[in-house]
Amino acid sequence: VKIAYITDTHLGATAEDWSQQPRWVGGMPALMRRLRLWLDEHDVEIVVHGGDVVHAATFGQIQLATALMGALGRPVFVSLGNHDLTERDSYQQWQSLAGQQRWLTAQDTHLELDACDLIVLTNQWVTSEGVGMYWPLATRPYHEAISREQLDWLDAALATHATRPAVVAIHAPIDPLPPALTGLDSLYKIPDAGYAAAMHTVLDRHRRARLVLSGHNHVSFAQRQGGRVDLTTSSVGETPLQVRLIEVTGGVIQVTTHTLGEPPTGLVIDGARGWTAGRREDRTMKIAPD
Ligand SMILES: [Fe+2]
Ligand SMILES: [Fe+2]
């Protein structure tokens, strides 16, 4: 099976809103047209969006985003990000608007594909407003989480087979970015300790959990954990417009990284922070049973 992974489109974000690299402001419709052609060219059957589809999750933005993703011509599964949950009713809006698209799913899903399982989860967020699928845009401080029910559900989903590879998608990364990647003095973008420990505990229990797809940090990075790779990916809406191709055959997962063509004129990558697009080992990898 061939799966495409994109993340952090941030529909509606401006050049001033937080990013790791220059953002293609207003680029999502063009990017989705380019993606559709690219998917056809590579015979990709399924798309996973790692979340932060929109920048602010108003009804209008969700409506636009679901229409754009619904036009990709194959099933699309979304792990909603914090930016997709900025209103109290955002999660419900996603469900009703995704439900109007033939191919779009934005809720926790366990899917058995021909060569692997795909498991998609949406994070909870801990803010001054409480814990849940709600993240007010200006809320500080905040951190990612996952509920006990979701952890049990993930554990049960992974327990349905012994060796068949499983690919898990969840917006918030479960590992920090190391100095070896960033060149910084210390770890960068450190996940909440409780969240990371809870996820690692469940994933480590199942050897078939071979690939974890996250977004949120807008950086392409692969962390090897025994026979598993925890992968984060840069924003498809920031230079150099990266997309992942995941090919699963005979128990082996091959990941390659591509770009959706040239960025618009003037959108130049910040070379001093070129590591956001990943090193060679963050871009291309083979994950085989140990
Ligand atoms: Fe993001
Ligand atoms: Fe995020």
PDB file of C-alpha atoms and ligand atoms in Angstrom:
ATOM      1  CA  VAL A   1       0.000   0.000   0.000  1.00  0.00           C
ATOM      2  CA  LYS A   2       1.124   3.567  -0.672  1.00  0.00           C
ATOM      3  CA  ILE A   3       0.260   6.259   1.852  1.00  0.00           C
ATOM      4  CA  ALA A   4       1.051   9.978   1.556  1.00  0.00           C
ATOM      5  CA  TYR A   5       1.630  11.973   4.722  1.00  0.00           C
ATOM      6  CA  ILE A   6       1.337  15.764   4.900  1.00  0.00           C
ATOM      7  CA  THR A   7       0.944  17.995   7.917  1.00  0.00           C
ATOM      8  CA  ASP A   8       0.471  21.532   9.247  1.00  0.00           C
ATOM      9  CA  THR A   9      -1.181  23.230   6.277  1.00  0.00           C
ATOM     10  CA  HIS A  10      -2.364  26.045   8.635  1.00  0.00           C
ATOM     11  CA  LEU A  11      -5.030  27.312   6.226  1.00  0.00           C
ATOM     12  CA  GLY A  12      -5.579  31.016   6.941  1.00  0.00           C
ATOM     13  CA  ALA A  13      -2.234  31.641   8.680  1.00  0.00           C
ATOM     14  CA  THR A  14      -0.267  34.799   7.893  1.00  0.00           C
ATOM     15  CA  ALA A  15       3.485  35.270   7.360  1.00  0.00           C
ATOM     16  CA  GLU A  16       3.682  36.641  10.928  1.00  0.00           C
ATOM     17  CA  ASP A  17       2.126  33.570  12.552  1.00  0.00           C
ATOM     18  CA  TRP A  18       4.644  31.085  14.021  1.00  0.00           C
ATOM     19  CA  SER A  19       6.513  28.926  11.533  1.00  0.00           C
ATOM     20  CA  GLN A  20       9.920  27.273  11.144  1.00  0.00           C
ATOM     21  CA  GLN A  21      10.458  28.419   7.549  1.00  0.00           C
ATOM     22  CA  PRO A  22       8.807  30.989   5.260  1.00  0.00           C
ATOM     23  CA  ARG A  23       5.133  30.107   4.780  1.00  0.00           C
ATOM     24  CA  TRP A  24       3.268  30.060   1.461  1.00  0.00           C
ATOM     25  CA  VAL A  25       0.516  32.397   2.671  1.00  0.00           C
ATOM     26  CA  GLY A  26      -2.772  31.488   0.992  1.00  0.00           C
ATOM     27  CA  GLY A  27      -1.088  28.509  -0.655  1.00  0.00           C
ATOM     28  CA  MET A  28      -3.305  25.666   0.517  1.00  0.00           C
ATOM     29  CA  PRO A  29      -5.631  25.508  -2.528  1.00  0.00           C
ATOM     30  CA  ALA A  30      -2.636  25.456  -4.900  1.00  0.00           C
ATOM     31  CA  LEU A  31      -0.817  22.931  -2.719  1.00  0.00           C
ATOM     32  CA  MET A  32      -3.827  20.610  -2.717  1.00  0.00           C
ATOM     33  CA  ARG A  33      -4.020  20.842  -6.529  1.00  0.00           C
ATOM     34  CA  ARG A  34      -0.315  19.984  -6.757  1.00  0.00           C
ATOM     35  CA  LEU A  35      -0.802  17.184  -4.243  1.00  0.00           C
ATOM     36  CA  ARG A  36      -3.653  15.663  -6.252  1.00  0.00           C
ATOM     37  CA  LEU A  37      -1.426  15.472  -9.354  1.00  0.00           C
ATOM     38  CA  TRP A  38       1.443  14.060  -7.290  1.00  0.00           C
ATOM     39  CA  LEU A  39      -0.821  11.403  -5.730  1.00  0.00           C
ATOM     40  CA  ASP A  40      -2.049  10.334  -9.173  1.00  0.00           C
ATOM     41  CA  GLU A  41       1.507  10.214 -10.503  1.00  0.00           C
ATOM     42  CA  HIS A  42       2.702   7.996  -7.620  1.00  0.00           C
ATOM     43  CA  ASP A  43      -0.447   5.809  -7.443  1.00  0.00           C
ATOM     44  CA  VAL A  44      -1.008   6.764  -3.810  1.00  0.00           C
ATOM     45  CA  GLU A  45      -4.122   5.167  -2.335  1.00  0.00           C
ATOM     46  CA  ILE A  46      -4.502   6.935   0.997  1.00  0.00           C
ATOM     47  CA  VAL A  47      -3.615  10.331   2.478  1.00  0.00           C
ATOM     48  CA  VAL A  48      -2.949  11.063   6.144  1.00  0.00           C
ATOM     49  CA  HIS A  49      -2.983  14.694   7.313  1.00  0.00           C
ATOM     50  CA  GLY A  50      -1.098  15.124  10.589  1.00  0.00           C
ATOM     51  CA  GLY A  51      -3.142  18.100  11.767  1.00  0.00           C
ATOM     52  CA  ASP A  52      -3.139  21.869  12.104  1.00  0.00           C
ATOM     53  CA  VAL A  53      -5.099  21.719   8.857  1.00  0.00           C
ATOM     54  CA  VAL A  54      -6.389  25.221   9.582  1.00  0.00           C
ATOM     55  CA  HIS A  55      -4.868  28.002  11.667  1.00  0.00           C
ATOM     56  CA  ALA A  56      -8.117  29.035  13.393  1.00  0.00           C
ATOM     57  CA  ALA A  57     -10.932  26.500  13.454  1.00  0.00           C
ATOM     58  CA  THR A  58     -13.977  28.619  12.614  1.00  0.00           C
ATOM     59  CA  PHE A  59     -16.868  27.027  10.712  1.00  0.00           C
ATOM     60  CA  GLY A  60     -15.841  28.773   7.468  1.00  0.00           C
ATOM     61  CA  GLN A  61     -12.221  27.644   7.645  1.00  0.00           C
ATOM     62  CA  ILE A  62     -13.157  24.047   8.447  1.00  0.00           C
ATOM     63  CA  GLN A  63     -15.662  24.103   5.589  1.00  0.00           C
ATOM     64  CA  LEU A  64     -13.007  25.315   3.143  1.00  0.00           C
ATOM     65  CA  ALA A  65     -10.399  22.843   4.412  1.00  0.00           C
ATOM     66  CA  THR A  66     -12.727  19.825   4.278  1.00  0.00           C
ATOM     67  CA  ALA A  67     -13.712  20.740   0.702  1.00  0.00           C
ATOM     68  CA  LEU A  68     -10.042  20.989  -0.335  1.00  0.00           C
ATOM     69  CA  MET A  69      -9.104  17.664   1.261  1.00  0.00           C
ATOM     70  CA  GLY A  70     -12.282  16.034  -0.010  1.00  0.00           C
ATOM     71  CA  ALA A  71     -11.160  16.802  -3.565  1.00  0.00           C
ATOM     72  CA  LEU A  72      -7.969  14.695  -3.369  1.00  0.00           C
ATOM     73  CA  GLY A  73      -9.776  11.771  -4.965  1.00  0.00           C
ATOM     74  CA  ARG A  74      -8.944   9.108  -2.346  1.00  0.00           C
ATOM     75  CA  PRO A  75      -9.561   8.502   1.363  1.00  0.00           C
ATOM     76  CA  VAL A  76      -8.043  11.148   3.659  1.00  0.00           C
ATOM     77  CA  PHE A  77      -7.603  10.583   7.394  1.00  0.00           C
ATOM     78  CA  VAL A  78      -6.898  13.539   9.678  1.00  0.00           C
ATOM     79  CA  SER A  79      -5.308  13.581  13.119  1.00  0.00           C
ATOM     80  CA  LEU A  80      -6.653  16.952  14.230  1.00  0.00           C
ATOM     81  CA  GLY A  81      -4.079  19.367  15.681  1.00  0.00           C
ATOM     82  CA  ASN A  82      -4.342  22.046  18.357  1.00  0.00           C
ATOM     83  CA  HIS A  83      -5.048  24.705  15.697  1.00  0.00           C
ATOM     84  CA  ASP A  84      -7.987  22.613  14.452  1.00  0.00           C
ATOM     85  CA  LEU A  85      -9.644  22.881  17.867  1.00  0.00           C
ATOM     86  CA  THR A  86      -9.641  26.612  18.633  1.00  0.00           C
ATOM     87  CA  GLU A  87     -13.402  26.861  19.254  1.00  0.00           C
ATOM     88  CA  ARG A  88     -15.460  24.919  21.796  1.00  0.00           C
ATOM     89  CA  ASP A  89     -17.456  23.299  19.026  1.00  0.00           C
ATOM     90  CA  SER A  90     -14.569  22.824  16.551  1.00  0.00           C
ATOM     91  CA  TYR A  91     -14.392  19.040  17.030  1.00  0.00           C
ATOM     92  CA  GLN A  92     -18.138  18.713  16.340  1.00  0.00           C
ATOM     93  CA  GLN A  93     -17.841  20.973  13.286  1.00  0.00           C
ATOM     94  CA  TRP A  94     -15.049  18.771  11.927  1.00  0.00           C
ATOM     95  CA  GLN A  95     -17.220  15.695  12.345  1.00  0.00           C
ATOM     96  CA  SER A  96     -20.255  17.179  10.599  1.00  0.00           C
ATOM     97  CA  LEU A  97     -18.304  18.838   7.763  1.00  0.00           C
ATOM     98  CA  ALA A  98     -15.973  15.862   7.165  1.00  0.00           C
ATOM     99  CA  GLY A  99     -19.106  13.712   7.121  1.00  0.00           C
ATOM    100  CA  GLN A 100     -20.318  15.662   4.078  1.00  0.00           C
ATOM    101  CA  GLN A 101     -17.209  14.587   2.124  1.00  0.00           C
ATOM    102  CA  ARG A 102     -17.214  11.093   0.671  1.00  0.00           C
ATOM    103  CA  TRP A 103     -13.539  10.454   1.470  1.00  0.00           C
ATOM    104  CA  LEU A 104     -12.780  12.338   4.651  1.00  0.00           C
ATOM    105  CA  THR A 105     -12.427  11.084   8.249  1.00  0.00           C
ATOM    106  CA  ALA A 106     -11.429  13.304  11.211  1.00  0.00           C
ATOM    107  CA  GLN A 107     -12.039  10.969  14.127  1.00  0.00           C
ATOM    108  CA  ASP A 108      -9.991   8.254  15.804  1.00  0.00           C
ATOM    109  CA  THR A 109      -9.768   5.396  13.301  1.00  0.00           C
ATOM    110  CA  HIS A 110      -8.318   1.902  13.096  1.00  0.00           C
ATOM    111  CA  LEU A 111      -8.143   0.708   9.509  1.00  0.00           C
ATOM    112  CA  GLU A 112      -6.891  -2.630   8.178  1.00  0.00           C
ATOM    113  CA  LEU A 113      -5.234  -2.017   4.822  1.00  0.00           C
ATOM    114  CA  ASP A 114      -3.823  -4.777   2.613  1.00  0.00           C
ATOM    115  CA  ALA A 115      -0.241  -4.529   3.933  1.00  0.00           C
ATOM    116  CA  CYS A 116      -0.541  -2.756   7.270  1.00  0.00           C
ATOM    117  CA  ASP A 117      -2.895  -1.264   9.825  1.00  0.00           C
ATOM    118  CA  LEU A 118      -3.407   2.485  10.022  1.00  0.00           C
ATOM    119  CA  ILE A 119      -4.366   3.964  13.381  1.00  0.00           C
ATOM    120  CA  VAL A 120      -5.194   7.679  13.615  1.00  0.00           C
ATOM    121  CA  LEU A 121      -5.759   9.565  16.880  1.00  0.00           C
ATOM    122  CA  THR A 122      -6.535  13.178  17.840  1.00  0.00           C
ATOM    123  CA  ASN A 123      -4.724  14.665  20.842  1.00  0.00           C
ATOM    124  CA  GLN A 124      -6.348  16.199  23.892  1.00  0.00           C
ATOM    125  CA  TRP A 125      -5.048  19.594  25.091  1.00  0.00           C
ATOM    126  CA  VAL A 126      -4.505  20.747  28.649  1.00  0.00           C
ATOM    127  CA  THR A 127      -5.206  24.484  29.042  1.00  0.00           C
ATOM    128  CA  SER A 128      -6.630  26.820  31.676  1.00  0.00           C
ATOM    129  CA  GLU A 129     -10.019  25.855  30.170  1.00  0.00           C
ATOM    130  CA  GLY A 130      -9.578  22.202  31.125  1.00  0.00           C
ATOM    131  CA  VAL A 131      -8.639  18.987  29.293  1.00  0.00           C
ATOM    132  CA  GLY A 132     -10.192  18.029  25.999  1.00  0.00           C
ATOM    133  CA  MET A 133     -10.334  18.590  22.272  1.00  0.00           C
ATOM    134  CA  TYR A 134     -10.367  22.358  22.741  1.00  0.00           C
ATOM    135  CA  TRP A 135      -7.370  24.703  22.450  1.00  0.00           C
ATOM    136  CA  PRO A 136      -8.148  28.440  22.488  1.00  0.00           C
ATOM    137  CA  LEU A 137      -5.822  30.163  20.006  1.00  0.00           C
ATOM    138  CA  ALA A 138      -4.046  32.466  22.465  1.00  0.00           C
ATOM    139  CA  THR A 139      -3.956  30.016  25.370  1.00  0.00           C
ATOM    140  CA  ARG A 140      -0.684  29.903  27.338  1.00  0.00           C
ATOM    141  CA  PRO A 141       0.635  27.747  28.844  1.00  0.00           C
ATOM    142  CA  TYR A 142      -0.712  24.521  27.386  1.00  0.00           C
ATOM    143  CA  HIS A 143       0.418  21.004  26.677  1.00  0.00           C
ATOM    144  CA  GLU A 144      -0.596  17.971  24.663  1.00  0.00           C
ATOM    145  CA  ALA A 145      -2.222  14.899  26.197  1.00  0.00           C
ATOM    146  CA  ILE A 146      -4.078  11.705  25.407  1.00  0.00           C
ATOM    147  CA  SER A 147      -6.962  10.265  27.395  1.00  0.00           C
ATOM    148  CA  ARG A 148      -6.887   6.966  29.284  1.00  0.00           C
ATOM    149  CA  GLU A 149      -9.705   5.737  27.003  1.00  0.00           C
ATOM    150  CA  GLN A 150      -7.672   6.552  23.884  1.00  0.00           C
ATOM    151  CA  LEU A 151      -4.601   4.794  25.289  1.00  0.00           C
ATOM    152  CA  ASP A 152      -6.659   1.678  26.046  1.00  0.00           C
ATOM    153  CA  TRP A 153      -8.214   1.860  22.585  1.00  0.00           C
ATOM    154  CA  LEU A 154      -4.748   2.188  20.961  1.00  0.00           C
ATOM    155  CA  ASP A 155      -3.454  -0.721  23.039  1.00  0.00           C
ATOM    156  CA  ALA A 156      -6.423  -2.880  21.974  1.00  0.00           C
ATOM    157  CA  ALA A 157      -6.057  -1.854  18.306  1.00  0.00           C
ATOM    158  CA  LEU A 158      -2.371  -2.798  18.320  1.00  0.00           C
ATOM    159  CA  ALA A 159      -3.200  -6.114  20.027  1.00  0.00           C
ATOM    160  CA  THR A 160      -5.420  -7.287  17.151  1.00  0.00           C
ATOM    161  CA  HIS A 161      -2.415  -8.693  15.258  1.00  0.00           C
ATOM    162  CA  ALA A 162       1.072  -9.841  16.257  1.00  0.00           C
ATOM    163  CA  THR A 163       3.380  -9.008  13.364  1.00  0.00           C
ATOM    164  CA  ARG A 164       1.358  -7.116  10.721  1.00  0.00           C
ATOM    165  CA  PRO A 165       2.956  -3.617  10.592  1.00  0.00           C
ATOM    166  CA  ALA A 166       0.981  -0.807  12.189  1.00  0.00           C
ATOM    167  CA  VAL A 167       1.342   2.882  11.320  1.00  0.00           C
ATOM    168  CA  VAL A 168       0.090   5.294  13.991  1.00  0.00           C
ATOM    169  CA  ALA A 169      -0.649   8.976  13.327  1.00  0.00           C
ATOM    170  CA  ILE A 170      -0.999  11.543  16.125  1.00  0.00           C
ATOM    171  CA  HIS A 171      -0.407  15.310  15.867  1.00  0.00           C
ATOM    172  CA  ALA A 172       1.844  15.902  18.908  1.00  0.00           C
ATOM    173  CA  PRO A 173       5.339  14.347  18.650  1.00  0.00           C
ATOM    174  CA  ILE A 174       6.408  11.870  21.325  1.00  0.00           C
ATOM    175  CA  ASP A 175      10.136  12.679  21.187  1.00  0.00           C
ATOM    176  CA  PRO A 176      12.133  15.933  21.428  1.00  0.00           C
ATOM    177  CA  LEU A 177      14.410  17.195  18.654  1.00  0.00           C
ATOM    178  CA  PRO A 178      18.070  16.476  19.514  1.00  0.00           C
ATOM    179  CA  PRO A 179      21.071  18.830  19.194  1.00  0.00           C
ATOM    180  CA  ALA A 180      22.467  16.420  16.565  1.00  0.00           C
ATOM    181  CA  LEU A 181      19.660  17.635  14.280  1.00  0.00           C
ATOM    182  CA  THR A 182      19.214  21.261  15.306  1.00  0.00           C
ATOM    183  CA  GLY A 183      22.760  22.239  16.307  1.00  0.00           C
ATOM    184  CA  LEU A 184      21.252  23.885  19.410  1.00  0.00           C
ATOM    185  CA  ASP A 185      22.744  23.439  22.889  1.00  0.00           C
ATOM    186  CA  SER A 186      19.859  21.418  24.281  1.00  0.00           C
ATOM    187  CA  LEU A 187      16.770  19.434  23.327  1.00  0.00           C
ATOM    188  CA  TYR A 188      14.195  21.447  21.357  1.00  0.00           C
ATOM    189  CA  LYS A 189      10.390  21.098  21.351  1.00  0.00           C
ATOM    190  CA  ILE A 190      10.271  18.727  24.297  1.00  0.00           C
ATOM    191  CA  PRO A 191       6.919  16.906  24.557  1.00  0.00           C
ATOM    192  CA  ASP A 192       5.016  16.854  27.839  1.00  0.00           C
ATOM    193  CA  ALA A 193       6.665  14.129  29.928  1.00  0.00           C
ATOM    194  CA  GLY A 194       3.417  12.440  30.969  1.00  0.00           C
ATOM    195  CA  TYR A 195       2.116  12.339  27.401  1.00  0.00           C
ATOM    196  CA  ALA A 196       5.381  11.029  25.970  1.00  0.00           C
ATOM    197  CA  ALA A 197       5.715   8.342  28.667  1.00  0.00           C
ATOM    198  CA  ALA A 198       2.124   7.180  28.214  1.00  0.00           C
ATOM    199  CA  MET A 199       2.537   6.876  24.430  1.00  0.00           C
ATOM    200  CA  HIS A 200       5.919   5.152  24.644  1.00  0.00           C
ATOM    201  CA  THR A 201       4.601   2.645  27.180  1.00  0.00           C
ATOM    202  CA  VAL A 202       1.779   1.506  24.889  1.00  0.00           C
ATOM    203  CA  LEU A 203       3.818   1.593  21.667  1.00  0.00           C
ATOM    204  CA  ASP A 204       6.777  -0.264  23.212  1.00  0.00           C
ATOM    205  CA  ARG A 205       4.414  -3.103  24.175  1.00  0.00           C
ATOM    206  CA  HIS A 206       3.663  -3.850  20.522  1.00  0.00           C
ATOM    207  CA  ARG A 207       6.488  -4.720  18.188  1.00  0.00           C
ATOM    208  CA  ARG A 208       4.222  -4.256  15.193  1.00  0.00           C
ATOM    209  CA  ALA A 209       3.972  -0.535  15.929  1.00  0.00           C
ATOM    210  CA  ARG A 210       6.674   0.344  13.400  1.00  0.00           C
ATOM    211  CA  LEU A 211       5.984   3.921  12.398  1.00  0.00           C
ATOM    212  CA  VAL A 212       4.545   6.873  14.308  1.00  0.00           C
ATOM    213  CA  LEU A 213       3.625   9.955  12.240  1.00  0.00           C
ATOM    214  CA  SER A 214       3.439  13.340  13.936  1.00  0.00           C
ATOM    215  CA  GLY A 215       3.471  17.029  13.025  1.00  0.00           C
ATOM    216  CA  HIS A 216       3.236  20.108  15.259  1.00  0.00           C
ATOM    217  CA  ASN A 217       6.969  20.964  15.409  1.00  0.00           C
ATOM    218  CA  HIS A 218       7.145  21.753  11.643  1.00  0.00           C
ATOM    219  CA  VAL A 219      10.452  19.846  11.438  1.00  0.00           C
ATOM    220  CA  SER A 220      11.371  16.673   9.552  1.00  0.00           C
ATOM    221  CA  PHE A 221      13.005  14.247  11.953  1.00  0.00           C
ATOM    222  CA  ALA A 222      13.201  10.477  12.426  1.00  0.00           C
ATOM    223  CA  GLN A 223      13.834   8.994  15.860  1.00  0.00           C
ATOM    224  CA  ARG A 224      14.718   5.277  15.841  1.00  0.00           C
ATOM    225  CA  GLN A 225      13.299   3.363  18.826  1.00  0.00           C
ATOM    226  CA  GLY A 226      14.306  -0.287  18.440  1.00  0.00           C
ATOM    227  CA  GLY A 227      12.317  -1.554  15.444  1.00  0.00           C
ATOM    228  CA  ARG A 228      10.145   1.583  15.321  1.00  0.00           C
ATOM    229  CA  VAL A 229      10.604   5.007  13.788  1.00  0.00           C
ATOM    230  CA  ASP A 230       8.920   8.066  15.327  1.00  0.00           C
ATOM    231  CA  LEU A 231       8.674  10.555  12.495  1.00  0.00           C
ATOM    232  CA  THR A 232       7.847  14.240  12.467  1.00  0.00           C
ATOM    233  CA  THR A 233       7.445  16.195   9.235  1.00  0.00           C
ATOM    234  CA  SER A 234       7.847  19.833   8.297  1.00  0.00           C
ATOM    235  CA  SER A 235       4.818  21.895   7.326  1.00  0.00           C
ATOM    236  CA  VAL A 236       3.801  21.247   3.705  1.00  0.00           C
ATOM    237  CA  GLY A 237       2.962  24.963   3.529  1.00  0.00           C
ATOM    238  CA  GLU A 238       6.515  26.090   4.407  1.00  0.00           C
ATOM    239  CA  THR A 239       9.576  25.830   2.196  1.00  0.00           C
ATOM    240  CA  PRO A 240      10.518  23.338   0.811  1.00  0.00           C
ATOM    241  CA  LEU A 241       6.880  22.035   0.699  1.00  0.00           C
ATOM    242  CA  GLN A 242       7.663  18.523   1.949  1.00  0.00           C
ATOM    243  CA  VAL A 243       5.447  15.463   1.676  1.00  0.00           C
ATOM    244  CA  ARG A 244       6.240  11.897   2.788  1.00  0.00           C
ATOM    245  CA  LEU A 245       5.610   8.786   0.728  1.00  0.00           C
ATOM    246  CA  ILE A 246       5.156   5.623   2.813  1.00  0.00           C
ATOM    247  CA  GLU A 247       5.252   2.314   0.952  1.00  0.00           C
ATOM    248  CA  VAL A 248       4.432  -0.901   2.788  1.00  0.00           C
ATOM    249  CA  THR A 249       5.074  -4.270   1.173  1.00  0.00           C
ATOM    250  CA  GLY A 250       5.835  -7.673   2.702  1.00  0.00           C
ATOM    251  CA  GLY A 251       6.216  -6.288   6.216  1.00  0.00           C
ATOM    252  CA  VAL A 252       8.773  -3.662   5.158  1.00  0.00           C
ATOM    253  CA  ILE A 253       8.060   0.061   5.341  1.00  0.00           C
ATOM    254  CA  GLN A 254       9.932   2.432   3.051  1.00  0.00           C
ATOM    255  CA  VAL A 255       9.724   6.177   3.707  1.00  0.00           C
ATOM    256  CA  THR A 256      10.860   8.783   1.187  1.00  0.00           C
ATOM    257  CA  THR A 257      10.500  12.549   1.272  1.00  0.00           C
ATOM    258  CA  HIS A 258       9.430  14.670  -1.687  1.00  0.00           C
ATOM    259  CA  THR A 259       8.553  18.273  -2.372  1.00  0.00           C
ATOM    260  CA  LEU A 260       5.414  19.566  -4.081  1.00  0.00           C
ATOM    261  CA  GLY A 261       7.332  21.482  -6.720  1.00  0.00           C
ATOM    262  CA  GLU A 262       8.856  24.930  -6.499  1.00  0.00           C
ATOM    263  CA  PRO A 263       7.756  27.410  -3.845  1.00  0.00           C
ATOM    264  CA  PRO A 264       6.450  30.732  -5.179  1.00  0.00           C
ATOM    265  CA  THR A 265       9.051  33.375  -6.050  1.00  0.00           C
ATOM    266  CA  GLY A 266      10.532  35.084  -3.020  1.00  0.00           C
ATOM    267  CA  LEU A 267       9.801  32.212  -0.651  1.00  0.00           C
ATOM    268  CA  VAL A 268      13.407  31.375   0.173  1.00  0.00           C
ATOM    269  CA  ILE A 269      14.448  28.765   2.733  1.00  0.00           C
ATOM    270  CA  ASP A 270      16.317  30.105   5.778  1.00  0.00           C
ATOM    271  CA  GLY A 271      19.585  28.287   5.155  1.00  0.00           C
ATOM    272  CA  ALA A 272      20.851  28.723   8.716  1.00  0.00           C
ATOM    273  CA  ARG A 273      17.864  26.629   9.795  1.00  0.00           C
ATOM    274  CA  GLY A 274      17.991  24.238   6.853  1.00  0.00           C
ATOM    275  CA  TRP A 275      17.830  21.338   9.317  1.00  0.00           C
ATOM    276  CA  THR A 276      14.054  21.833   9.554  1.00  0.00           C
ATOM    277  CA  ALA A 277      13.831  19.797   6.330  1.00  0.00           C
ATOM    278  CA  GLY A 278      15.757  16.934   7.993  1.00  0.00           C
ATOM    279  CA  ARG A 279      19.071  15.219   7.383  1.00  0.00           C
ATOM    280  CA  ARG A 280      19.378  12.395   4.879  1.00  0.00           C
ATOM    281  CA  GLU A 281      18.485   9.854   7.606  1.00  0.00           C
ATOM    282  CA  ASP A 282      15.402  11.870   8.523  1.00  0.00           C
ATOM    283  CA  ARG A 283      14.186  11.931   4.929  1.00  0.00           C
ATOM    284  CA  THR A 284      14.753   8.396   3.657  1.00  0.00           C
ATOM    285  CA  MET A 285      14.505   5.194   5.673  1.00  0.00           C
ATOM    286  CA  LYS A 286      13.643   1.548   5.507  1.00  0.00           C
ATOM    287  CA  ILE A 287      11.920  -0.021   8.501  1.00  0.00           C
ATOM    288  CA  ALA A 288      12.255  -3.805   8.424  1.00  0.00           C
ATOM    289  CA  PRO A 289      11.267  -6.381  11.066  1.00  0.00           C
ATOM    290  CA  ASP A 290      14.156  -7.036  13.477  1.00  0.00           C
TER     291      ASP A 290
HETATM  292 FE    FE B   1       1.436  23.469  13.278  1.00  0.00          FE
HETATM  293 FE    FE B   2       0.245  21.929  16.325  1.00  0.00          FE
END
